[in-house]
């Protein structure tokens, strides 16, 4: 393989641009609400590949996979738990076909929705489910596992350990933080960026970070907290296109590609080195980030 690891590229001083949202684009391509997005990896592979290709064409250095809800626990909502392996393998293969050999593929793993503290599920069941998903993503050709949108420290720790022990891939872990009334950032389950970072690194994550949340601007203080908890570790940010506004036609994300790109220097200064989008972002946002980076490199 000609690609180095993402961590190595960051250590060599590169700023990497990742991809944007998948859910939004799947809906644009016809995914109905209530339909299993991950089943599209088997039933509409060309549409899924189109999304990955659009991000590569926009200039992204890496693309995720359509497997955020691909654990057998999530797939069980649709009666698809027994197709977990083929769904995740296909997810990774489709992104790999779009990415070619010169771009990275991040195998997306999201939360299961089951609460350990409520006794919904055991730690062993969670571990097995995450390991199964991570291994299928590896078989399909992923370079890294991206455990993302996490809120519960224990679930995230189990996901990272399962991916680390079950595969040879690089492990990324990101949490979603919101601004509290007290003015600090916490996950929905009350975890601080510093605590999340330390626990994820101890569990085996090579890259840590934050995704979703409330837009690029609020990612800057979160990234500083992550950096202070783990100086020198690569930090990934997948930010939403601002704080969503509820409108008659649905939810609208206000941040334009140009606005997002204008915040890139501040985000990099805070410590981020892999930057992309989450909800409400599309290829135009990613292209704006890539263009901005190109301009900055010329000035050096
Ligand atoms: Zn999001």
CSV table of C-alpha atoms and ligand atoms in Angstrom, one decimal:
chain,number,residue,atom,x,y,z
A,1,UNK,CA,0.0,0.0,0.0
A,2,UNK,CA,1.4,3.4,-1.0
A,3,UNK,CA,-0.5,5.3,1.7
A,4,UNK,CA,1.2,6.0,5.0
A,5,UNK,CA,-1.0,6.1,8.1
A,6,UNK,CA,-3.1,9.2,8.7
A,7,UNK,CA,-1.2,9.9,11.9
A,8,UNK,CA,2.1,9.7,10.1
A,9,UNK,CA,0.9,12.2,7.5
A,10,UNK,CA,-0.1,14.5,10.2
A,11,UNK,CA,3.3,14.1,12.0
A,12,UNK,CA,4.9,15.0,8.7
A,13,UNK,CA,3.1,18.4,8.9
A,14,UNK,CA,0.2,17.8,6.6
A,15,UNK,CA,-3.3,19.3,7.1
A,16,UNK,CA,-5.8,16.8,5.8
A,17,UNK,CA,-9.3,17.4,4.6
A,18,UNK,CA,-11.9,14.8,5.3
A,19,UNK,CA,-15.4,14.4,3.8
A,20,UNK,CA,-18.8,15.9,4.7
A,21,UNK,CA,-22.3,14.5,5.6
A,22,UNK,CA,-23.6,11.2,4.3
A,23,UNK,CA,-27.2,11.2,5.6
A,24,UNK,CA,-28.1,14.4,3.9
A,25,UNK,CA,-26.9,13.1,0.6
A,26,UNK,CA,-28.5,9.7,0.9
A,27,UNK,CA,-31.8,11.5,1.4
A,28,UNK,CA,-31.2,13.7,-1.6
A,29,UNK,CA,-30.6,10.5,-3.6
A,30,UNK,CA,-33.9,9.1,-2.5
A,31,UNK,CA,-33.5,7.4,0.9
A,32,UNK,CA,-36.9,7.5,2.5
A,33,UNK,CA,-37.2,8.3,6.2
A,34,UNK,CA,-37.6,5.1,8.2
A,35,UNK,CA,-35.5,3.2,5.6
A,36,UNK,CA,-32.2,1.6,6.7
A,37,UNK,CA,-29.4,3.8,5.2
A,38,UNK,CA,-26.9,1.0,5.5
A,39,UNK,CA,-29.0,-1.4,3.4
A,40,UNK,CA,-28.2,0.9,0.5
A,41,UNK,CA,-24.7,-0.6,0.5
A,42,UNK,CA,-26.3,-3.7,-0.9
A,43,UNK,CA,-29.4,-2.5,-2.7
A,44,UNK,CA,-28.2,0.9,-4.2
A,45,UNK,CA,-24.4,0.5,-4.3
A,46,UNK,CA,-24.0,2.9,-7.2
A,47,UNK,CA,-25.7,5.7,-5.3
A,48,UNK,CA,-23.6,5.1,-2.2
A,49,UNK,CA,-20.4,5.2,-4.3
A,50,UNK,CA,-21.6,8.4,-5.9
A,51,UNK,CA,-21.5,10.1,-2.5
A,52,UNK,CA,-17.9,9.0,-1.8
A,53,UNK,CA,-16.9,10.0,-5.3
A,54,UNK,CA,-18.4,13.4,-4.9
A,55,UNK,CA,-16.2,14.0,-1.8
A,56,UNK,CA,-13.1,12.7,-3.6
A,57,UNK,CA,-13.9,15.0,-6.5
A,58,UNK,CA,-14.2,17.9,-4.1
A,59,UNK,CA,-10.6,17.3,-3.1
A,60,UNK,CA,-11.0,15.3,0.2
A,61,UNK,CA,-8.0,13.3,1.3
A,62,UNK,CA,-10.3,10.7,2.8
A,63,UNK,CA,-13.9,9.4,2.8
A,64,UNK,CA,-15.9,7.7,5.4
A,65,UNK,CA,-18.1,4.7,4.8
A,66,UNK,CA,-21.9,4.4,4.9
A,67,UNK,CA,-21.9,2.3,8.0
A,68,UNK,CA,-22.6,4.7,10.9
A,69,UNK,CA,-25.6,2.6,12.1
A,70,UNK,CA,-24.1,-0.7,10.8
A,71,UNK,CA,-23.6,-2.6,14.1
A,72,UNK,CA,-25.8,-5.6,14.5
A,73,UNK,CA,-27.5,-3.9,17.4
A,74,UNK,CA,-28.7,-1.0,15.2
A,75,UNK,CA,-29.4,-3.2,12.2
A,76,UNK,CA,-31.7,-5.3,14.4
A,77,UNK,CA,-34.2,-2.4,14.2
A,78,UNK,CA,-34.7,-3.4,10.6
A,79,UNK,CA,-34.4,-7.2,11.1
A,80,UNK,CA,-31.0,-7.0,9.3
A,81,UNK,CA,-28.6,-8.1,12.1
A,82,UNK,CA,-27.6,-11.2,10.2
A,83,UNK,CA,-26.5,-9.2,7.3
A,84,UNK,CA,-24.1,-7.1,9.4
A,85,UNK,CA,-20.9,-8.5,7.8
A,86,UNK,CA,-22.0,-8.1,4.2
A,87,UNK,CA,-23.4,-4.6,4.8
A,88,UNK,CA,-20.2,-3.3,6.4
A,89,UNK,CA,-17.9,-5.1,3.9
A,90,UNK,CA,-19.8,-3.5,1.1
A,91,UNK,CA,-19.7,-0.1,2.7
A,92,UNK,CA,-15.9,-0.2,2.9
A,93,UNK,CA,-15.6,-1.6,-0.6
A,94,UNK,CA,-17.7,1.1,-2.2
A,95,UNK,CA,-15.8,3.9,-0.5
A,96,UNK,CA,-12.5,2.2,-1.5
A,97,UNK,CA,-13.6,2.0,-5.1
A,98,UNK,CA,-14.3,5.7,-5.0
A,99,UNK,CA,-11.2,6.6,-3.1
A,100,UNK,CA,-8.7,4.5,-5.1
A,101,UNK,CA,-5.4,3.8,-3.6
A,102,UNK,CA,-4.3,7.4,-2.9
A,103,UNK,CA,-7.0,8.3,-0.5
A,104,UNK,CA,-7.9,7.0,2.9
A,105,UNK,CA,-11.1,5.2,3.8
A,106,UNK,CA,-12.5,5.7,7.3
A,107,UNK,CA,-14.9,2.9,8.5
A,108,UNK,CA,-17.6,4.7,10.4
A,109,UNK,CA,-18.9,3.2,13.6
A,110,UNK,CA,-21.6,5.1,15.5
A,111,UNK,CA,-23.2,4.5,18.9
A,112,UNK,CA,-25.7,1.6,19.3
A,113,UNK,CA,-28.4,3.6,21.1
A,114,UNK,CA,-28.3,1.1,24.0
A,115,UNK,CA,-27.5,2.4,27.4
A,116,UNK,CA,-25.1,0.5,29.6
A,117,UNK,CA,-26.1,2.3,32.7
A,118,UNK,CA,-29.8,1.4,32.1
A,119,UNK,CA,-28.8,-2.3,31.7
A,120,UNK,CA,-30.0,-2.3,28.1
A,121,UNK,CA,-27.0,-4.3,27.1
A,122,UNK,CA,-23.9,-5.9,28.6
A,123,UNK,CA,-20.3,-4.8,28.0
A,124,UNK,CA,-19.5,-8.1,26.4
A,125,UNK,CA,-22.4,-7.8,23.9
A,126,UNK,CA,-21.2,-4.3,23.0
A,127,UNK,CA,-17.7,-5.5,22.5
A,128,UNK,CA,-18.7,-8.3,20.3
A,129,UNK,CA,-20.9,-6.1,18.1
A,130,UNK,CA,-18.3,-3.5,17.6
A,131,UNK,CA,-15.6,-6.1,16.9
A,132,UNK,CA,-17.8,-7.8,14.3
A,133,UNK,CA,-18.5,-4.4,12.5
A,134,UNK,CA,-14.8,-3.3,12.6
A,135,UNK,CA,-13.6,-6.6,11.2
A,136,UNK,CA,-16.1,-6.4,8.3
A,137,UNK,CA,-15.0,-2.9,7.5
A,138,UNK,CA,-11.4,-4.0,7.5
A,139,UNK,CA,-12.2,-6.9,5.1
A,140,UNK,CA,-13.9,-4.4,2.8
A,141,UNK,CA,-10.8,-2.3,2.6
A,142,UNK,CA,-11.0,0.4,5.2
A,143,UNK,CA,-7.7,2.0,6.4
A,144,UNK,CA,-9.0,3.2,9.7
A,145,UNK,CA,-12.0,2.9,12.0
A,146,UNK,CA,-13.7,6.1,13.0
A,147,UNK,CA,-15.7,5.6,16.2
A,148,UNK,CA,-17.9,8.7,16.1
A,149,UNK,CA,-20.7,10.8,17.6
A,150,UNK,CA,-20.0,9.2,20.9
A,151,UNK,CA,-21.5,10.5,24.1
A,152,UNK,CA,-21.1,7.7,26.7
A,153,UNK,CA,-17.5,7.2,27.8
A,154,UNK,CA,-17.8,3.4,28.5
A,155,UNK,CA,-19.5,2.6,25.2
A,156,UNK,CA,-16.8,4.6,23.3
A,157,UNK,CA,-14.1,2.9,25.2
A,158,UNK,CA,-15.5,-0.5,24.4
A,159,UNK,CA,-15.8,0.4,20.7
A,160,UNK,CA,-12.2,1.6,20.5
A,161,UNK,CA,-10.9,-1.5,22.3
A,162,UNK,CA,-12.9,-3.8,20.1
A,163,UNK,CA,-11.7,-2.2,16.9
A,164,UNK,CA,-8.1,-2.1,18.2
A,165,UNK,CA,-8.0,-5.7,19.3
A,166,UNK,CA,-10.1,-7.0,16.4
A,167,UNK,CA,-8.3,-5.3,13.5
A,168,UNK,CA,-4.9,-3.9,12.4
A,169,UNK,CA,-6.4,-0.6,11.5
A,170,UNK,CA,-5.7,2.9,12.7
A,171,UNK,CA,-8.3,4.0,15.3
A,172,UNK,CA,-10.0,7.4,15.4
A,173,UNK,CA,-12.5,8.3,18.2
A,174,UNK,CA,-14.7,11.4,18.2
A,175,UNK,CA,-17.3,12.7,20.7
A,176,UNK,CA,-20.1,15.1,20.2
A,177,UNK,CA,-20.1,18.0,22.6
A,178,UNK,CA,-22.7,20.7,23.3
A,179,UNK,CA,-22.3,24.0,25.1
A,180,UNK,CA,-23.9,23.8,28.5
A,181,UNK,CA,-25.8,26.6,30.4
A,182,UNK,CA,-22.7,26.8,32.6
A,183,UNK,CA,-20.6,27.7,29.5
A,184,UNK,CA,-18.6,24.5,29.3
A,185,UNK,CA,-18.7,21.7,26.7
A,186,UNK,CA,-20.1,18.3,27.6
A,187,UNK,CA,-21.4,15.3,25.7
A,188,UNK,CA,-25.0,14.3,26.2
A,189,UNK,CA,-23.9,11.9,28.9
A,190,UNK,CA,-21.9,14.7,30.7
A,191,UNK,CA,-18.4,13.8,29.5
A,192,UNK,CA,-15.8,16.6,29.1
A,193,UNK,CA,-13.5,16.9,26.1
A,194,UNK,CA,-10.5,16.3,28.3
A,195,UNK,CA,-11.9,13.2,29.9
A,196,UNK,CA,-13.0,11.8,26.6
A,197,UNK,CA,-9.6,12.4,25.1
A,198,UNK,CA,-7.7,10.7,27.9
A,199,UNK,CA,-10.0,7.6,28.0
A,200,UNK,CA,-9.9,7.2,24.2
A,201,UNK,CA,-6.1,7.3,24.1
A,202,UNK,CA,-5.8,4.8,27.0
A,203,UNK,CA,-8.2,2.5,25.1
A,204,UNK,CA,-6.0,2.6,22.0
A,205,UNK,CA,-7.1,5.5,19.7
A,206,UNK,CA,-4.4,7.1,17.6
A,207,UNK,CA,-6.4,10.1,16.5
A,208,UNK,CA,-9.0,11.8,18.7
A,209,UNK,CA,-11.5,14.5,18.1
A,210,UNK,CA,-15.0,15.8,17.9
A,211,UNK,CA,-17.8,15.7,15.4
A,212,UNK,CA,-21.4,16.9,14.9
A,213,UNK,CA,-22.4,19.5,17.5
A,214,UNK,CA,-23.0,23.2,16.9
A,215,UNK,CA,-20.8,24.3,14.0
A,216,UNK,CA,-17.2,25.2,13.2
A,217,UNK,CA,-16.9,28.2,15.5
A,218,UNK,CA,-17.7,26.2,18.7
A,219,UNK,CA,-15.3,23.5,17.6
A,220,UNK,CA,-12.3,25.8,18.3
A,221,UNK,CA,-12.6,25.9,22.1
A,222,UNK,CA,-13.3,22.1,22.1
A,223,UNK,CA,-10.2,21.4,20.1
A,224,UNK,CA,-8.1,23.5,22.5
A,225,UNK,CA,-9.4,21.3,25.4
A,226,UNK,CA,-8.6,18.1,23.5
A,227,UNK,CA,-5.1,19.4,22.6
A,228,UNK,CA,-4.4,20.4,26.3
A,229,UNK,CA,-5.4,16.9,27.4
A,230,UNK,CA,-3.2,15.2,24.8
A,231,UNK,CA,-0.5,17.5,23.4
A,232,UNK,CA,0.9,16.2,20.1
A,233,UNK,CA,-1.9,13.8,19.3
A,234,UNK,CA,-3.5,14.2,15.9
A,235,UNK,CA,-7.0,15.8,16.2
A,236,UNK,CA,-9.9,15.3,13.8
A,237,UNK,CA,-12.9,17.6,13.5
A,238,UNK,CA,-16.1,16.8,11.6
A,239,UNK,CA,-18.2,19.9,12.2
A,240,UNK,CA,-21.8,20.6,11.3
A,241,UNK,CA,-22.7,23.5,9.1
A,242,UNK,CA,-23.7,25.7,12.0
A,243,UNK,CA,-26.6,25.4,14.5
A,244,UNK,CA,-29.6,24.0,12.7
A,245,UNK,CA,-32.6,26.3,12.1
A,246,UNK,CA,-36.1,24.7,12.1
A,247,UNK,CA,-38.0,25.9,9.0
A,248,UNK,CA,-41.3,25.0,7.4
A,249,UNK,CA,-39.5,22.8,4.8
A,250,UNK,CA,-37.3,21.1,7.5
A,251,UNK,CA,-34.0,21.7,9.2
A,252,UNK,CA,-31.6,24.2,7.6
A,253,UNK,CA,-27.9,24.5,8.4
A,254,UNK,CA,-26.8,28.1,8.1
A,255,UNK,CA,-23.0,28.0,7.7
A,256,UNK,CA,-21.9,28.5,4.1
A,257,UNK,CA,-18.9,26.9,2.5
A,258,UNK,CA,-17.0,30.2,2.5
A,259,UNK,CA,-17.8,30.8,6.2
A,260,UNK,CA,-16.6,27.4,7.2
A,261,UNK,CA,-13.4,27.8,5.1
A,262,UNK,CA,-12.7,31.2,6.8
A,263,UNK,CA,-12.5,29.5,10.2
A,264,UNK,CA,-9.9,26.9,9.0
A,265,UNK,CA,-6.8,28.9,10.2
A,266,UNK,CA,-8.3,29.3,13.7
A,267,UNK,CA,-9.1,25.6,13.9
A,268,UNK,CA,-5.7,24.7,12.8
A,269,UNK,CA,-4.1,27.1,15.2
A,270,UNK,CA,-6.2,25.5,18.0
A,271,UNK,CA,-4.7,22.1,17.1
A,272,UNK,CA,-6.8,20.4,14.5
A,273,UNK,CA,-5.1,18.6,11.7
A,274,UNK,CA,-7.8,16.5,10.0
A,275,UNK,CA,-10.8,18.6,9.1
A,276,UNK,CA,-14.1,17.9,7.5
A,277,UNK,CA,-17.9,18.2,7.9
A,278,UNK,CA,-20.8,16.6,9.6
A,279,UNK,CA,-24.6,17.3,9.4
A,280,UNK,CA,-25.5,19.9,6.8
A,281,UNK,CA,-22.2,19.9,4.9
A,282,UNK,CA,-21.8,18.7,1.4
A,283,UNK,CA,-19.1,18.5,-1.4
A,284,UNK,CA,-19.3,22.4,-1.7
A,285,UNK,CA,-18.2,22.8,1.9
A,286,UNK,CA,-15.4,20.3,1.4
A,287,UNK,CA,-14.3,21.9,-1.8
A,288,UNK,CA,-14.1,25.3,0.0
A,289,UNK,CA,-11.9,23.9,2.7
A,290,UNK,CA,-9.6,22.3,0.0
A,291,UNK,CA,-9.4,25.6,-1.9
A,292,UNK,CA,-8.6,27.6,1.2
A,293,UNK,CA,-5.9,25.1,2.1
A,294,UNK,CA,-4.4,25.3,-1.4
A,295,UNK,CA,-4.3,29.1,-1.1
A,296,UNK,CA,-2.6,29.0,2.3
A,297,UNK,CA,0.0,26.6,1.0
A,298,UNK,CA,0.9,28.9,-1.8
A,299,UNK,CA,1.6,31.7,0.6
A,300,UNK,CA,4.2,29.7,2.5
B,1,LIG,ZN1,-23.6,15.6,12.5
